[in-house]
Short mmCIF file of C-alpha atoms and ligand atoms in Angstrom, two decimals:
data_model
loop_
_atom_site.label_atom_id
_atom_site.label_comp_id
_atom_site.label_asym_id
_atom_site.label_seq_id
_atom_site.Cartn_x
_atom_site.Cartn_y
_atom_site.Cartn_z
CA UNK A 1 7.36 -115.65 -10.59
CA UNK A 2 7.19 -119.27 -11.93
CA UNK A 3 9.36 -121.91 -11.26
CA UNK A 4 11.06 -120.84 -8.07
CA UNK A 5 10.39 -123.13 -5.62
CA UNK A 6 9.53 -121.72 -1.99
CA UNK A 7 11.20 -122.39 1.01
CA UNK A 8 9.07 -121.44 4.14
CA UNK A 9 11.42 -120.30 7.21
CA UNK A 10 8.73 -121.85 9.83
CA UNK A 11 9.13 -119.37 11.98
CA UNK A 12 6.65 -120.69 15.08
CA UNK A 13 6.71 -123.81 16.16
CA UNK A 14 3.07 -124.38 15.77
CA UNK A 15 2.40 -127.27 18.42
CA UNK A 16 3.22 -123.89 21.08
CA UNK A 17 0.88 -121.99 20.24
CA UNK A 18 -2.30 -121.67 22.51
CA UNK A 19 -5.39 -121.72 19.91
CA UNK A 20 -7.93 -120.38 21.58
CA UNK A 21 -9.52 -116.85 20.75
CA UNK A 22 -10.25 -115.92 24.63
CA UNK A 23 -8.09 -112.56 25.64
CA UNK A 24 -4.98 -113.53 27.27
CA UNK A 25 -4.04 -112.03 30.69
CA UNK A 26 -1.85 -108.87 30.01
CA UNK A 27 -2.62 -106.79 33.43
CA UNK A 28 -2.44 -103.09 33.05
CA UNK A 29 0.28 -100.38 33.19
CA UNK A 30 -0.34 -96.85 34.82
CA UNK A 31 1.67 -93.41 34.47
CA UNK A 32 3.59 -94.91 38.35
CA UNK A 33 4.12 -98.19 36.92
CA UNK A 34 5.80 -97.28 33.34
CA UNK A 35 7.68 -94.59 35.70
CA UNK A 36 9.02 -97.89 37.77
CA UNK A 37 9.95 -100.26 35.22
CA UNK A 38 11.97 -97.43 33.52
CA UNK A 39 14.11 -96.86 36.45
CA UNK A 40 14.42 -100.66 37.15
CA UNK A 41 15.63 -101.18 33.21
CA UNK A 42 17.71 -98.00 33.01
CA UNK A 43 15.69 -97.05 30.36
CA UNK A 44 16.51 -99.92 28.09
CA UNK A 45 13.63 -101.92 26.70
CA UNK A 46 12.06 -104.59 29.10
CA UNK A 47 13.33 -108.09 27.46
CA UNK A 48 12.64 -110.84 30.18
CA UNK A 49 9.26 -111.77 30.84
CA UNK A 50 8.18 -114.92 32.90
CA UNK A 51 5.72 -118.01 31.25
CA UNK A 52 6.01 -119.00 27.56
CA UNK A 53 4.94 -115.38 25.77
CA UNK A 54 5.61 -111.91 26.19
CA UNK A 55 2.64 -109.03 26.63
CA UNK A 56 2.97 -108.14 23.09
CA UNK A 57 2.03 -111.39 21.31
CA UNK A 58 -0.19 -112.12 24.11
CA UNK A 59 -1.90 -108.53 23.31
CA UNK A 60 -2.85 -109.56 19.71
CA UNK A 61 -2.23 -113.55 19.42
CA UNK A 62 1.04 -112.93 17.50
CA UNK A 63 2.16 -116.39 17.42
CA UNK A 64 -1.29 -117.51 16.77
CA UNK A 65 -1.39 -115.17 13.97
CA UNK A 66 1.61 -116.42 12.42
CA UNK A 67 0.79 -119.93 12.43
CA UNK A 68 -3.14 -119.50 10.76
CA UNK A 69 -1.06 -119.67 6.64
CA UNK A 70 -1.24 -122.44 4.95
CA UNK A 71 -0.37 -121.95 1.41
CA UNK A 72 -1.91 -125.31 -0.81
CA UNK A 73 0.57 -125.62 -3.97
CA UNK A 74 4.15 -125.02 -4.62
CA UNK A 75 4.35 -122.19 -6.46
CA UNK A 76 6.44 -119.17 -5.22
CA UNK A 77 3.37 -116.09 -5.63
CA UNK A 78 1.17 -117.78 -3.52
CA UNK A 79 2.19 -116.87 0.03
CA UNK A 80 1.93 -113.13 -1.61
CA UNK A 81 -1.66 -113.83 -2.67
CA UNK A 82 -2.16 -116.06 0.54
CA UNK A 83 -0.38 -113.24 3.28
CA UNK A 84 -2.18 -110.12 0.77
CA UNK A 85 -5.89 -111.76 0.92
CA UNK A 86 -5.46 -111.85 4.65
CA UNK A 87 -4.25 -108.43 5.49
CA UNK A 88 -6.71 -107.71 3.38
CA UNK A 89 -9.46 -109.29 5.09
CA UNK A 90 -8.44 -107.29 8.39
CA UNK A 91 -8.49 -104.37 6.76
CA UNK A 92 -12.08 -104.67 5.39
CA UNK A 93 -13.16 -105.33 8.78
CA UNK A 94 -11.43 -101.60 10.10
CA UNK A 95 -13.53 -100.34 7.16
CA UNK A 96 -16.68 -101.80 8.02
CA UNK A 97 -16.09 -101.08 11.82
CA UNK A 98 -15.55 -97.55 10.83
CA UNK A 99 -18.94 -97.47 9.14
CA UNK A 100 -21.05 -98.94 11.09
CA UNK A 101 -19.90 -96.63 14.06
CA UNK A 102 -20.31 -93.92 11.61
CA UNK A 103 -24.06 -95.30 11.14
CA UNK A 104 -24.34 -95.34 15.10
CA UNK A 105 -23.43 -91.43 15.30
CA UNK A 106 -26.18 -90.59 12.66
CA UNK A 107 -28.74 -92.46 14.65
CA UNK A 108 -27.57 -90.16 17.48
CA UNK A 109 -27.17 -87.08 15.19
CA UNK A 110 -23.52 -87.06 16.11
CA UNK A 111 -22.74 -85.51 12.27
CA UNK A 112 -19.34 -84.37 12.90
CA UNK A 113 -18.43 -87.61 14.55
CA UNK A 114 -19.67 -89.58 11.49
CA UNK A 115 -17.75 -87.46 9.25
CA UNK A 116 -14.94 -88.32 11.01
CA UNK A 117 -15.03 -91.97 11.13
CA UNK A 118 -16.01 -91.81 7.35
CA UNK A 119 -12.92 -90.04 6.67
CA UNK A 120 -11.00 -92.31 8.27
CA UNK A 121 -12.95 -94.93 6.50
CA UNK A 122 -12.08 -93.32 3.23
CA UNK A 123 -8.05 -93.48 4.02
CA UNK A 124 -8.41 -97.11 4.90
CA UNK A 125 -9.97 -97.64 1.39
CA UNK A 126 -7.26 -95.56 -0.06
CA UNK A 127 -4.80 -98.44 2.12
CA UNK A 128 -6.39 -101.41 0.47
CA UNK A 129 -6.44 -99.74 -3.23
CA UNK A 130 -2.61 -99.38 -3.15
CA UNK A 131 -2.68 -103.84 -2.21
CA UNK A 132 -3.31 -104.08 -5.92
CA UNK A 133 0.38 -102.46 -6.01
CA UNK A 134 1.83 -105.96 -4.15
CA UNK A 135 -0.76 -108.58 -6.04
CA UNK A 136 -0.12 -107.19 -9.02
CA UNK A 137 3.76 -108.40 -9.23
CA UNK A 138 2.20 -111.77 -9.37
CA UNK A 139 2.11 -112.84 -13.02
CA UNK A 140 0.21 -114.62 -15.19
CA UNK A 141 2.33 -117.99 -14.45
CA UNK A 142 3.12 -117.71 -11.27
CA UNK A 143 -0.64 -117.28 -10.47
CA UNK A 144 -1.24 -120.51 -12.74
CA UNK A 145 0.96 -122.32 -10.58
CA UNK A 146 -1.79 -122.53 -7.86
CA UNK A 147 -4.82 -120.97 -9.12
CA UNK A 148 -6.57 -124.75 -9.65
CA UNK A 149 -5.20 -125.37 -5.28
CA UNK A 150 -7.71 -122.65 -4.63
CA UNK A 151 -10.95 -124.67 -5.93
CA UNK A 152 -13.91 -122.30 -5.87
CA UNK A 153 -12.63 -119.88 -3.42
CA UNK A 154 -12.91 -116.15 -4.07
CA UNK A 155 -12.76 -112.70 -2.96
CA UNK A 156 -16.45 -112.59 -3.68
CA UNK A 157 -17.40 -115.33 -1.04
CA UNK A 158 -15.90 -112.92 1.66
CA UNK A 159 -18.69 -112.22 3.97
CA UNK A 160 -16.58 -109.49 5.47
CA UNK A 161 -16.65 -107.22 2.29
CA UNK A 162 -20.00 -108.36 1.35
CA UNK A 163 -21.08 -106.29 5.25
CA UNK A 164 -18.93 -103.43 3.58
CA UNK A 165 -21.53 -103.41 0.93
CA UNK A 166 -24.29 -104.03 2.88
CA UNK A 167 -23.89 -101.07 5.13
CA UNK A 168 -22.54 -99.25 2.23
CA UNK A 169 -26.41 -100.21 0.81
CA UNK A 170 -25.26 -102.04 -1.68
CA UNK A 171 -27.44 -105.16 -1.07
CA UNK A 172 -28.20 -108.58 -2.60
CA UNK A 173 -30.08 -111.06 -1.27
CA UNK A 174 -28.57 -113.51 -3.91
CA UNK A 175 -24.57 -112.62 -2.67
CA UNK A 176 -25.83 -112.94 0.98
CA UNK A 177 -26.95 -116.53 -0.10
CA UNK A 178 -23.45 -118.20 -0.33
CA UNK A 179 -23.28 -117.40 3.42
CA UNK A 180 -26.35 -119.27 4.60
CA UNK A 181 -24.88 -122.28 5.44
CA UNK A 182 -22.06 -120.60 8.27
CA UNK A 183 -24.15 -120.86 11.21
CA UNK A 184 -21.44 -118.23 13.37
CA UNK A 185 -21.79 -115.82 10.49
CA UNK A 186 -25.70 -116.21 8.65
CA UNK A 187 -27.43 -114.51 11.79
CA UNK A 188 -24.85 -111.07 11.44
CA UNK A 189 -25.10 -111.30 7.47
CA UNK A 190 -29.29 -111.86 7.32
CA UNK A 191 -29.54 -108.69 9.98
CA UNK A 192 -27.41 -106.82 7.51
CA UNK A 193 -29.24 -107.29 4.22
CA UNK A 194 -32.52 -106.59 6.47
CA UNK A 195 -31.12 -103.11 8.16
CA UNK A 196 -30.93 -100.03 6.91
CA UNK A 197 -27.20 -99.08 5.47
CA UNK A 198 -25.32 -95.77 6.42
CA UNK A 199 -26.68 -94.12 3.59
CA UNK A 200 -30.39 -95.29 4.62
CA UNK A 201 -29.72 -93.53 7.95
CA UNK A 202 -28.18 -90.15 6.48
CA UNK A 203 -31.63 -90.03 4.32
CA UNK A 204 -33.28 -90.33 7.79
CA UNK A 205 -31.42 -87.70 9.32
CA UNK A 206 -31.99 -85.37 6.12
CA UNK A 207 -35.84 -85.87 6.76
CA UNK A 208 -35.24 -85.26 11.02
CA UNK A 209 -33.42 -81.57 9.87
CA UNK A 210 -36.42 -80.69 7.46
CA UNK A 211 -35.73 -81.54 4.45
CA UNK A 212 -39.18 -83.07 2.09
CA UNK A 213 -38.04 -86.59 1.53
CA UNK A 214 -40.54 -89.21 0.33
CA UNK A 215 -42.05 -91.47 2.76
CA UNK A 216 -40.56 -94.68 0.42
CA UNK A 217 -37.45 -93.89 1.10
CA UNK A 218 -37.87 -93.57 4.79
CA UNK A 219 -39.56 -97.05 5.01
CA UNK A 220 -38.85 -100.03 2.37
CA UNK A 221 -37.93 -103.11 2.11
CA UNK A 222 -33.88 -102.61 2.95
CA UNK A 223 -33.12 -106.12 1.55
CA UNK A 224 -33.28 -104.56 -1.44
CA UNK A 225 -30.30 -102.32 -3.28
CA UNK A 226 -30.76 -98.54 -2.71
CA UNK A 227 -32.19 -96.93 -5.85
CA UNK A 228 -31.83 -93.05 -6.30
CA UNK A 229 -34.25 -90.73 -5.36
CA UNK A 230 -35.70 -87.37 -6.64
CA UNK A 231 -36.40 -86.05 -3.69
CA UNK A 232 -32.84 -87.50 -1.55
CA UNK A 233 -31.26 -85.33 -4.81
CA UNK A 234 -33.03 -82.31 -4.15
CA UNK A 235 -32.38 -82.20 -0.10
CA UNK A 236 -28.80 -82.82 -0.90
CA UNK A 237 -29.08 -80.01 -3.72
CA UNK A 238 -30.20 -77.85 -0.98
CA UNK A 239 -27.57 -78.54 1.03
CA UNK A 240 -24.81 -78.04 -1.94
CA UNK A 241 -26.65 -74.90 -2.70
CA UNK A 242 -25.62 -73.90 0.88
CA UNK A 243 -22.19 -75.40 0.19
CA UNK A 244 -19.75 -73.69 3.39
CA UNK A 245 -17.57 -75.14 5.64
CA UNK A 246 -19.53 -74.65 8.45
CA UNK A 247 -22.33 -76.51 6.88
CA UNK A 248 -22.00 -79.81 8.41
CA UNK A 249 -24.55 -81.74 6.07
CA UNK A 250 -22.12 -80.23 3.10
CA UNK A 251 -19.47 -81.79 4.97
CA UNK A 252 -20.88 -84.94 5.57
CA UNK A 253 -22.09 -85.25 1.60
CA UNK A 254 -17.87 -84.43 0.53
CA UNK A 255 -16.99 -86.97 3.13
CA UNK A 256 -19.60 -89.45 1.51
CA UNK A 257 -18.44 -88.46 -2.09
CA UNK A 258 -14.84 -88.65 -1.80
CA UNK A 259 -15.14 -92.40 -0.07
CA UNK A 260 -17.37 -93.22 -3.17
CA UNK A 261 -14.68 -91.75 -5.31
CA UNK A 262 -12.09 -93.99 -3.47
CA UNK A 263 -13.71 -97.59 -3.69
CA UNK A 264 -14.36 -97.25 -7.51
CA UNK A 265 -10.79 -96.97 -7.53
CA UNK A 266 -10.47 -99.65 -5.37
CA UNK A 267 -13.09 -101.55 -7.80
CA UNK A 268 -11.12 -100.51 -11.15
CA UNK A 269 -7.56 -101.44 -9.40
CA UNK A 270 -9.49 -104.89 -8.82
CA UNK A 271 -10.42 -105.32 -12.45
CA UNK A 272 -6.90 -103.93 -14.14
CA UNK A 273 -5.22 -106.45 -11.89
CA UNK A 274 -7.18 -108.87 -12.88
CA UNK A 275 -7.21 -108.43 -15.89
CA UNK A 276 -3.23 -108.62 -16.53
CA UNK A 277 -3.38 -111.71 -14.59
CA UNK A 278 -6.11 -113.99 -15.66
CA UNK A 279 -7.16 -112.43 -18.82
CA UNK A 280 -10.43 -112.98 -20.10
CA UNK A 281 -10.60 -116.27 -17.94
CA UNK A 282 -13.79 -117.05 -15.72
CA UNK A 283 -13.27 -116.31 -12.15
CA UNK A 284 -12.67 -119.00 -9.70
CA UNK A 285 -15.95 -118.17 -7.82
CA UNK A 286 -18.51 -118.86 -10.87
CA UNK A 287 -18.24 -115.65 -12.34
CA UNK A 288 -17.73 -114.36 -15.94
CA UNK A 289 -14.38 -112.96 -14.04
CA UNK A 290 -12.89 -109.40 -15.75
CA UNK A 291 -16.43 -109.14 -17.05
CA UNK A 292 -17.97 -109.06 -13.82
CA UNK A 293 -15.34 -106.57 -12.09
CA UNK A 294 -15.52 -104.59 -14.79
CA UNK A 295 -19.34 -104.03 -14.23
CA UNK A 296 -19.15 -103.31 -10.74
CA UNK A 297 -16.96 -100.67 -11.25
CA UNK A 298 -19.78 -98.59 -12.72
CA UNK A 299 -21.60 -98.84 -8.95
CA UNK A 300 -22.28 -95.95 -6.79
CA UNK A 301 -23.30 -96.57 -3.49
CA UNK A 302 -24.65 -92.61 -2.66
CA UNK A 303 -25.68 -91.54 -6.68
CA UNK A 304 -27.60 -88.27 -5.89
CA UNK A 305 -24.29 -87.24 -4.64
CA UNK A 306 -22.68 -87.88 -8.07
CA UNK A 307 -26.26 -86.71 -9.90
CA UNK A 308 -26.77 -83.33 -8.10
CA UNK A 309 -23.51 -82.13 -9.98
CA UNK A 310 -25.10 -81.38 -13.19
CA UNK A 311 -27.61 -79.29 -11.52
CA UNK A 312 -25.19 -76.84 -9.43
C1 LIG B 401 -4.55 -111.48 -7.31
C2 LIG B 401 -5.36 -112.36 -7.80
C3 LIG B 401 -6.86 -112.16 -7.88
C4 LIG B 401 -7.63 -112.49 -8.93
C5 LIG B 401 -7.16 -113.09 -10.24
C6 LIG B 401 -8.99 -112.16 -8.57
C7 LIG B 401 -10.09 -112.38 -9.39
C8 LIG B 401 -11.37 -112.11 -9.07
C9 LIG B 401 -12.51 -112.41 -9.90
C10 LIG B 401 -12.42 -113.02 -11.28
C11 LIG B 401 -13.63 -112.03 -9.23
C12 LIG B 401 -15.09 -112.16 -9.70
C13 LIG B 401 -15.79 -113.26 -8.92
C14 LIG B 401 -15.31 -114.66 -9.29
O1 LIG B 401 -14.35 -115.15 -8.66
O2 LIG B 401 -15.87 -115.30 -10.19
C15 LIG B 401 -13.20 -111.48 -7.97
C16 LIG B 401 -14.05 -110.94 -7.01
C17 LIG B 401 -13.64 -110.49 -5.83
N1 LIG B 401 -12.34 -110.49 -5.33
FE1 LIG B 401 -10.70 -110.94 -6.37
N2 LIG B 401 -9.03 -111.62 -7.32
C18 LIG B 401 -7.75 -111.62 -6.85
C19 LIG B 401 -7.34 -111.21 -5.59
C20 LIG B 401 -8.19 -110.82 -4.60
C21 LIG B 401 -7.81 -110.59 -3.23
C22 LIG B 401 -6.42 -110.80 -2.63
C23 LIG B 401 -8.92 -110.19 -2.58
C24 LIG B 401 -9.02 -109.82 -1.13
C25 LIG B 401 -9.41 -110.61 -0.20
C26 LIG B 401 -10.01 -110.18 -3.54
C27 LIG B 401 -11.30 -109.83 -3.24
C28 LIG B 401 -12.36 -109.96 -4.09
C29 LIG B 401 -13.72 -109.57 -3.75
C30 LIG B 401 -14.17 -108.94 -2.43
C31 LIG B 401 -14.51 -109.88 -4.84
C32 LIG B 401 -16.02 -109.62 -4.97
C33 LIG B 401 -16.26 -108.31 -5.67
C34 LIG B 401 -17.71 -107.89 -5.62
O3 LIG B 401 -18.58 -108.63 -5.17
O4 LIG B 401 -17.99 -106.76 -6.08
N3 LIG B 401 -9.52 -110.55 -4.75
N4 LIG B 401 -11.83 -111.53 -7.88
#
């Protein structure tokens, strides 16, 4: 939307706010207290509250929150893109939370507790595909009007959805790289490219329930993108062969498939996006831009999942 000209409600006074991160004091409620209140309010909602906040933006840092935009040019789409590439942000972080708790419950050989929290992971994926629905009402010129304001940021220097990757087993030293200057984030990143991934861990557990998998794949170098495996195919063959709903390792390859599935659509909604907005311009983090999407659409993070298929 070019040449509208944005006016910004302000709707928290920023110098109000308290900045810092540390949990704010919210006590705790009980069955006896809620009970109490409700009698004392007549069962209308609570509205006064002593000190300068309520418990509900002290729960969460609302007001904090609302201040942390700060949109660099004057065109209209950016406080879309700006307010989009945040919830975004959050949203890869419930993904990667989900999956490294799922990688937790394999070490533990909690399978049907994995498979849940990779479902779940799955629907969250499913959440941040349809954010290509809002970003891409942002047109060509109204994403000119501050795409030079954003310098050499990009999605790709997000060190949140490069861990989604990483535990996904994705991994690249080289992408890794760009965060090795961020002393509160290197440490966490480095231990990532260096761990096994979720994947690296169900290959593990394959091995601990009998299945012949090759001693490479039990013990490399995990810095190093997962490659596929003859003999990961043919345990998960197995396993297919065997395909019931009370097969939990079935289960757990479906659950693994299906989240595959859902961020290469995530990936192509990315690069069709992009593509009606910038073209065939380079990206604004050093990339070849549509070019480079489009490639990383072809990845799959579990392939002997997608390989086996032709065999059964
Ligand atoms: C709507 C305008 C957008 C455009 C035109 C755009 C464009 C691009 C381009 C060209 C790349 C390739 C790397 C480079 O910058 O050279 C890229 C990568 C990336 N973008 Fe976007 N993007 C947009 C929005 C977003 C948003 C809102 C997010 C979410 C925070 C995001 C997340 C990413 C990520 C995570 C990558 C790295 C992909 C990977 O490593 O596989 N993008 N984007």
């Amino acid at each position: 939307m070019a040449r509208v000209h944005p006016v910004f409600p302000q709707l928290v006074d920023p110098k109000g706010v308290n900045c810092s991160n540390q949990p704010r004091d919210i006590g705790i409620t009980t069955d006896e207290t809620r009970a109490y209140t409700v009698k004392t309010t007549e069962g209308q909602p609570e509205v006064q509250f002593g000190g300068n906040s309520n418990p509900y933006v002290d729960y969460q840092f609302i007001d904090l929150l609302h201040t942390l935009q700060a949109p660099r040019s004057e065109g209209y789409d950016e406080t879309c893109f700006y307010l989009m590439g945040q919830v975004k942000e959050l949203l890869f972080n419930a993904l990667h939370f989900e999956l490294y708790n799922a990688k937790h419950q394999i070490e533990q050989d909690q399978i049907i507790e994995a498979i849940r929290m990779i479902s779940r992971a799955r629907v969250i994926t499913t959440y941040i595909g349809k954010s290509w629905d809002v970003l891409s009402t942002i047109t060509v010129d109204g994403f000119n009007e501050f795409r030079n304001h954003l310098g050499q940021a990009s999605g790709q220097l997000s060190f949140m959805y490069r861990h989604v990757e990483f535990i996904l087993g994705n991994k690249s030293a080289r992408l890794a790289r760009a965060h090795s200057n961020i002393p509160h984030v290197w440490p966490k990143m480095k231990e990532a490219l260096e761990s096994p991934s979720l994947y690296d861990s169900i290959i593990a557990l394959l091995a601990r329930k009998g299945y012949a998998i090759d001693a490479q794949a039990l013990s490399r170098d995990w810095s190093q993108p997962y490659a596929p495996n003859e003999s990961v195919e043919k345990a998960w063959l197995q396993i297919y062969q065997a395909a019931k709903t009370d097969n939990v390792l079935y289960e757990l390859g479906e659950a693994l498939i299906t989240l595959d599935d859902h961020i290469s659509q995530y990936r192509w909604r990315h690069f069709t996006s992009v593509s009606r907005i910038i073209g065939h311009k380079p990206g604004t983090g050093g990339s070849a831009g549509v070019g480079w999407l489009r490639h990383v659409t072809e990845h799959r993070f579990f392939p002997e999942l997608w390989s086996l298929r032709t065999s059964l």
